[in-house]
């Protein structure tokens, strides 16, 4: 009969798996931050050059499709009976944008990126703490629950902010200053956050049951 793994072997295995998970999170976060900082740096450089009128500058900013009056939602590239969704956004190219237009273009995706970056930092901190302690505790459950609610509330707030930025972008690129607020619910992120909340409750109940079992032995 196979003997059960010793606590030391199980602890070492858990440490190895969490160590690689922590390393993967650090690398992913570092690459994402570096990529965005480089993009932001180039954007700021282009904006300064645009203000100084030193070269032709272009920027891309998303605007709601609903704002395009008379827009043909079946361009020649699409087959018959195929249309563009009227609830999405399309990028517009701005030749020689003003500082305000360029700022809106840079900020268009920033809120959600900040939420995801903060979430990864908190998740990394949780993995690092679990590596050196018992993961099935009430404290771990509280951290998981906080992560879940942070993701749910954070992506909702970011989506509202980005929708407002897109509306301001539309007002900045149209001659009549039209403003259109088009909110899209981030279902994937919301499901992920609710999943973390459920896992937190499972860990909390498991910790309580283990404490009760230890008290009866």
mmCIF file of C-alpha atoms in Angstrom:
data_model
loop_
_atom_site.group_PDB
_atom_site.id
_atom_site.type_symbol
_atom_site.label_atom_id
_atom_site.label_comp_id
_atom_site.label_asym_id
_atom_site.label_seq_id
_atom_site.Cartn_x
_atom_site.Cartn_y
_atom_site.Cartn_z
ATOM 1 C CA UNK A 1 0.000 0.000 0.000
ATOM 2 C CA UNK A 2 1.298 3.459 -0.876
ATOM 3 C CA UNK A 3 2.249 5.527 2.121
ATOM 4 C CA UNK A 4 0.791 9.043 2.357
ATOM 5 C CA UNK A 5 3.133 11.891 1.603
ATOM 6 C CA UNK A 6 4.835 13.372 4.624
ATOM 7 C CA UNK A 7 3.883 16.896 5.782
ATOM 8 C CA UNK A 8 7.391 18.068 4.857
ATOM 9 C CA UNK A 9 7.078 16.754 1.305
ATOM 10 C CA UNK A 10 3.615 18.300 0.921
ATOM 11 C CA UNK A 11 4.907 21.635 2.248
ATOM 12 C CA UNK A 12 7.861 21.553 -0.144
ATOM 13 C CA UNK A 13 5.601 20.749 -3.100
ATOM 14 C CA UNK A 14 3.237 23.566 -2.190
ATOM 15 C CA UNK A 15 6.173 25.954 -1.785
ATOM 16 C CA UNK A 16 7.551 25.020 -5.203
ATOM 17 C CA UNK A 17 4.224 25.497 -6.978
ATOM 18 C CA UNK A 18 3.522 28.792 -5.245
ATOM 19 C CA UNK A 19 7.059 29.972 -5.912
ATOM 20 C CA UNK A 20 6.625 29.440 -9.658
ATOM 21 C CA UNK A 21 3.206 31.068 -9.531
ATOM 22 C CA UNK A 22 4.671 34.066 -7.729
ATOM 23 C CA UNK A 23 7.495 34.304 -10.266
ATOM 24 C CA UNK A 24 5.016 34.154 -13.149
ATOM 25 C CA UNK A 25 2.916 36.928 -11.596
ATOM 26 C CA UNK A 26 5.982 39.132 -11.077
ATOM 27 C CA UNK A 27 7.164 38.651 -14.677
ATOM 28 C CA UNK A 28 3.687 39.268 -16.136
ATOM 29 C CA UNK A 29 3.165 42.377 -14.041
ATOM 30 C CA UNK A 30 6.619 43.750 -14.873
ATOM 31 C CA UNK A 31 6.107 43.230 -18.617
ATOM 32 C CA UNK A 32 2.647 44.835 -18.560
ATOM 33 C CA UNK A 33 3.829 47.873 -16.580
ATOM 34 C CA UNK A 34 6.944 48.317 -18.724
ATOM 35 C CA UNK A 35 4.923 48.076 -21.937
ATOM 36 C CA UNK A 36 2.389 50.639 -20.789
ATOM 37 C CA UNK A 37 5.046 53.028 -19.433
ATOM 38 C CA UNK A 38 6.879 52.896 -22.778
ATOM 39 C CA UNK A 39 3.626 53.555 -24.629
ATOM 40 C CA UNK A 40 2.761 56.374 -22.236
ATOM 41 C CA UNK A 41 6.233 57.880 -22.656
ATOM 42 C CA UNK A 42 5.933 57.913 -26.437
ATOM 43 C CA UNK A 43 2.460 59.409 -26.170
ATOM 44 C CA UNK A 44 3.715 62.224 -23.951
ATOM 45 C CA UNK A 45 6.611 62.834 -26.332
ATOM 46 C CA UNK A 46 4.255 63.025 -29.301
ATOM 47 C CA UNK A 47 1.981 65.417 -27.434
ATOM 48 C CA UNK A 48 4.897 67.757 -26.651
ATOM 49 C CA UNK A 49 6.009 67.629 -30.268
ATOM 50 C CA UNK A 50 2.465 68.371 -31.389
ATOM 51 C CA UNK A 51 2.292 71.433 -29.148
ATOM 52 C CA UNK A 52 5.667 72.648 -30.446
ATOM 53 C CA UNK A 53 4.497 72.079 -34.038
ATOM 54 C CA UNK A 54 7.665 70.135 -34.901
ATOM 55 C CA UNK A 55 6.177 67.233 -36.842
ATOM 56 C CA UNK A 56 2.944 65.636 -38.005
ATOM 57 C CA UNK A 57 1.363 63.837 -35.073
ATOM 58 C CA UNK A 58 -1.418 61.268 -35.136
ATOM 59 C CA UNK A 59 -3.468 59.798 -32.314
ATOM 60 C CA UNK A 60 -6.086 57.076 -32.121
ATOM 61 C CA UNK A 61 -9.060 57.433 -29.800
ATOM 62 C CA UNK A 62 -12.215 55.296 -29.432
ATOM 63 C CA UNK A 63 -15.660 56.820 -29.924
ATOM 64 C CA UNK A 64 -19.102 55.143 -29.679
ATOM 65 C CA UNK A 65 -20.471 53.790 -32.961
ATOM 66 C CA UNK A 66 -23.900 55.233 -32.093
ATOM 67 C CA UNK A 67 -22.451 58.711 -32.549
ATOM 68 C CA UNK A 68 -21.724 58.194 -36.259
ATOM 69 C CA UNK A 69 -24.832 59.527 -37.978
ATOM 70 C CA UNK A 70 -25.347 58.021 -41.392
ATOM 71 C CA UNK A 71 -22.502 55.565 -40.911
ATOM 72 C CA UNK A 72 -22.776 52.532 -43.189
ATOM 73 C CA UNK A 73 -22.787 49.560 -40.823
ATOM 74 C CA UNK A 74 -22.237 47.164 -43.731
ATOM 75 C CA UNK A 75 -18.971 48.221 -45.388
ATOM 76 C CA UNK A 76 -17.866 46.396 -48.577
ATOM 77 C CA UNK A 77 -15.440 44.204 -46.625
ATOM 78 C CA UNK A 78 -18.343 42.419 -44.900
ATOM 79 C CA UNK A 79 -20.633 39.879 -46.496
ATOM 80 C CA UNK A 80 -24.323 40.441 -47.056
ATOM 81 C CA UNK A 81 -26.521 40.663 -43.945
ATOM 82 C CA UNK A 82 -23.478 41.356 -41.775
ATOM 83 C CA UNK A 83 -23.406 44.563 -39.770
ATOM 84 C CA UNK A 84 -21.206 46.341 -37.267
ATOM 85 C CA UNK A 85 -22.526 46.401 -33.732
ATOM 86 C CA UNK A 86 -24.040 49.736 -32.774
ATOM 87 C CA UNK A 87 -23.094 49.216 -29.123
ATOM 88 C CA UNK A 88 -19.318 49.166 -29.556
ATOM 89 C CA UNK A 89 -16.606 51.685 -30.303
ATOM 90 C CA UNK A 90 -14.480 52.506 -33.313
ATOM 91 C CA UNK A 91 -11.054 54.146 -33.298
ATOM 92 C CA UNK A 92 -10.753 57.519 -34.964
ATOM 93 C CA UNK A 93 -7.427 58.868 -36.195
ATOM 94 C CA UNK A 94 -6.654 62.446 -35.180
ATOM 95 C CA UNK A 95 -4.199 64.392 -37.326
ATOM 96 C CA UNK A 96 -2.346 66.950 -35.225
ATOM 97 C CA UNK A 97 -4.522 66.511 -32.115
ATOM 98 C CA UNK A 98 -4.767 69.208 -29.485
ATOM 99 C CA UNK A 99 -3.253 68.500 -26.038
ATOM 100 C CA UNK A 100 -6.779 67.842 -24.718
ATOM 101 C CA UNK A 101 -7.558 65.375 -27.490
ATOM 102 C CA UNK A 102 -4.255 63.593 -26.990
ATOM 103 C CA UNK A 103 -4.803 63.427 -23.227
ATOM 104 C CA UNK A 104 -8.199 61.811 -23.772
ATOM 105 C CA UNK A 105 -6.646 59.309 -26.197
ATOM 106 C CA UNK A 106 -3.995 58.360 -23.622
ATOM 107 C CA UNK A 107 -6.534 58.075 -20.797
ATOM 108 C CA UNK A 108 -9.008 55.979 -22.796
ATOM 109 C CA UNK A 109 -7.806 52.647 -21.387
ATOM 110 C CA UNK A 110 -5.959 53.784 -18.270
ATOM 111 C CA UNK A 111 -8.626 53.233 -15.535
ATOM 112 C CA UNK A 112 -9.094 49.532 -16.243
ATOM 113 C CA UNK A 113 -5.340 48.972 -16.588
ATOM 114 C CA UNK A 114 -4.812 50.559 -13.167
ATOM 115 C CA UNK A 115 -7.459 48.292 -11.632
ATOM 116 C CA UNK A 116 -5.910 45.164 -13.152
ATOM 117 C CA UNK A 117 -2.371 46.197 -12.160
ATOM 118 C CA UNK A 118 -3.478 46.826 -8.556
ATOM 119 C CA UNK A 119 -5.337 43.514 -8.534
ATOM 120 C CA UNK A 120 -2.213 41.655 -9.669
ATOM 121 C CA UNK A 121 -0.139 43.375 -6.974
ATOM 122 C CA UNK A 122 -2.641 42.344 -4.289
ATOM 123 C CA UNK A 123 -2.776 38.815 -5.691
ATOM 124 C CA UNK A 124 1.016 38.632 -5.671
ATOM 125 C CA UNK A 125 1.054 39.738 -2.044
ATOM 126 C CA UNK A 126 -1.494 37.048 -1.170
ATOM 127 C CA UNK A 127 0.554 34.306 -2.880
ATOM 128 C CA UNK A 128 3.708 35.467 -1.089
ATOM 129 C CA UNK A 129 1.982 35.373 2.296
ATOM 130 C CA UNK A 130 0.424 31.955 1.674
ATOM 131 C CA UNK A 131 3.852 30.535 0.794
ATOM 132 C CA UNK A 132 5.036 31.119 4.360
ATOM 133 C CA UNK A 133 1.869 30.306 6.309
ATOM 134 C CA UNK A 134 -1.190 28.086 6.431
ATOM 135 C CA UNK A 135 -3.412 28.983 3.459
ATOM 136 C CA UNK A 136 -6.638 27.628 4.976
ATOM 137 C CA UNK A 137 -7.289 30.365 7.521
ATOM 138 C CA UNK A 138 -9.857 33.050 8.115
ATOM 139 C CA UNK A 139 -7.237 35.667 7.183
ATOM 140 C CA UNK A 140 -6.752 34.087 3.757
ATOM 141 C CA UNK A 141 -10.515 34.014 3.261
ATOM 142 C CA UNK A 142 -10.733 37.719 4.120
ATOM 143 C CA UNK A 143 -7.972 38.562 1.610
ATOM 144 C CA UNK A 144 -9.668 36.528 -1.119
ATOM 145 C CA UNK A 145 -12.991 38.213 -0.382
ATOM 146 C CA UNK A 146 -11.327 41.635 -0.543
ATOM 147 C CA UNK A 147 -9.727 40.731 -3.882
ATOM 148 C CA UNK A 148 -13.087 39.646 -5.260
ATOM 149 C CA UNK A 149 -14.932 42.787 -4.211
ATOM 150 C CA UNK A 150 -12.025 44.963 -5.338
ATOM 151 C CA UNK A 151 -12.225 43.436 -8.820
ATOM 152 C CA UNK A 152 -16.012 43.772 -9.002
ATOM 153 C CA UNK A 153 -16.171 47.373 -7.768
ATOM 154 C CA UNK A 154 -12.940 48.396 -9.496
ATOM 155 C CA UNK A 155 -13.903 47.261 -13.003
ATOM 156 C CA UNK A 156 -17.357 48.782 -12.644
ATOM 157 C CA UNK A 157 -15.870 52.141 -11.649
ATOM 158 C CA UNK A 158 -13.253 51.888 -14.406
ATOM 159 C CA UNK A 159 -15.901 51.065 -17.015
ATOM 160 C CA UNK A 160 -17.995 54.083 -16.004
ATOM 161 C CA UNK A 161 -14.901 56.304 -16.117
ATOM 162 C CA UNK A 162 -13.818 55.009 -19.524
ATOM 163 C CA UNK A 163 -17.332 55.507 -20.898
ATOM 164 C CA UNK A 164 -17.221 59.116 -19.713
ATOM 165 C CA UNK A 165 -13.788 59.570 -21.313
ATOM 166 C CA UNK A 166 -15.114 58.192 -24.598
ATOM 167 C CA UNK A 167 -17.999 60.647 -24.398
ATOM 168 C CA UNK A 168 -15.580 63.513 -23.808
ATOM 169 C CA UNK A 169 -13.464 62.254 -26.705
ATOM 170 C CA UNK A 170 -16.514 62.351 -28.953
ATOM 171 C CA UNK A 171 -17.239 65.909 -27.844
ATOM 172 C CA UNK A 172 -13.625 66.858 -28.574
ATOM 173 C CA UNK A 173 -13.588 65.466 -32.132
ATOM 174 C CA UNK A 174 -17.040 66.535 -33.367
ATOM 175 C CA UNK A 175 -17.898 69.981 -34.651
ATOM 176 C CA UNK A 176 -21.078 70.255 -32.573
ATOM 177 C CA UNK A 177 -19.477 68.918 -29.375
ATOM 178 C CA UNK A 178 -21.798 65.915 -29.112
ATOM 179 C CA UNK A 179 -21.537 63.869 -25.919
ATOM 180 C CA UNK A 180 -22.710 60.250 -25.782
ATOM 181 C CA UNK A 181 -22.371 58.052 -22.695
ATOM 182 C CA UNK A 182 -22.290 54.377 -23.711
ATOM 183 C CA UNK A 183 -21.733 52.014 -20.785
ATOM 184 C CA UNK A 184 -20.760 48.375 -21.311
ATOM 185 C CA UNK A 185 -20.920 45.927 -18.434
ATOM 186 C CA UNK A 186 -17.601 44.021 -17.973
ATOM 187 C CA UNK A 187 -19.130 40.577 -17.521
ATOM 188 C CA UNK A 188 -15.846 38.607 -17.585
ATOM 189 C CA UNK A 189 -14.206 40.621 -14.814
ATOM 190 C CA UNK A 190 -17.405 40.585 -12.757
ATOM 191 C CA UNK A 191 -17.609 36.794 -13.025
ATOM 192 C CA UNK A 192 -13.963 36.524 -11.973
ATOM 193 C CA UNK A 193 -14.560 38.729 -8.945
ATOM 194 C CA UNK A 194 -17.659 36.797 -7.891
ATOM 195 C CA UNK A 195 -15.693 33.563 -8.323
ATOM 196 C CA UNK A 196 -13.064 34.826 -5.880
ATOM 197 C CA UNK A 197 -15.788 35.735 -3.392
ATOM 198 C CA UNK A 198 -17.178 32.195 -3.635
ATOM 199 C CA UNK A 199 -13.704 30.673 -3.159
ATOM 200 C CA UNK A 200 -13.198 32.930 -0.126
ATOM 201 C CA UNK A 201 -16.383 31.590 1.449
ATOM 202 C CA UNK A 202 -15.274 28.008 0.775
ATOM 203 C CA UNK A 203 -11.897 28.666 2.427
ATOM 204 C CA UNK A 204 -13.586 30.354 5.398
ATOM 205 C CA UNK A 205 -15.963 27.452 5.978
ATOM 206 C CA UNK A 206 -13.120 24.965 5.554
ATOM 207 C CA UNK A 207 -11.049 26.791 8.167
ATOM 208 C CA UNK A 208 -13.986 26.752 10.610
ATOM 209 C CA UNK A 209 -14.607 23.039 10.051
ATOM 210 C CA UNK A 210 -10.929 22.233 10.594
ATOM 211 C CA UNK A 211 -10.888 24.215 13.834
ATOM 212 C CA UNK A 212 -14.000 22.393 15.012
ATOM 213 C CA UNK A 213 -12.455 19.040 14.094
ATOM 214 C CA UNK A 214 -9.232 19.879 15.902
ATOM 215 C CA UNK A 215 -11.218 20.820 18.987
ATOM 216 C CA UNK A 216 -13.022 17.463 19.123
ATOM 217 C CA UNK A 217 -9.814 15.387 18.894
#
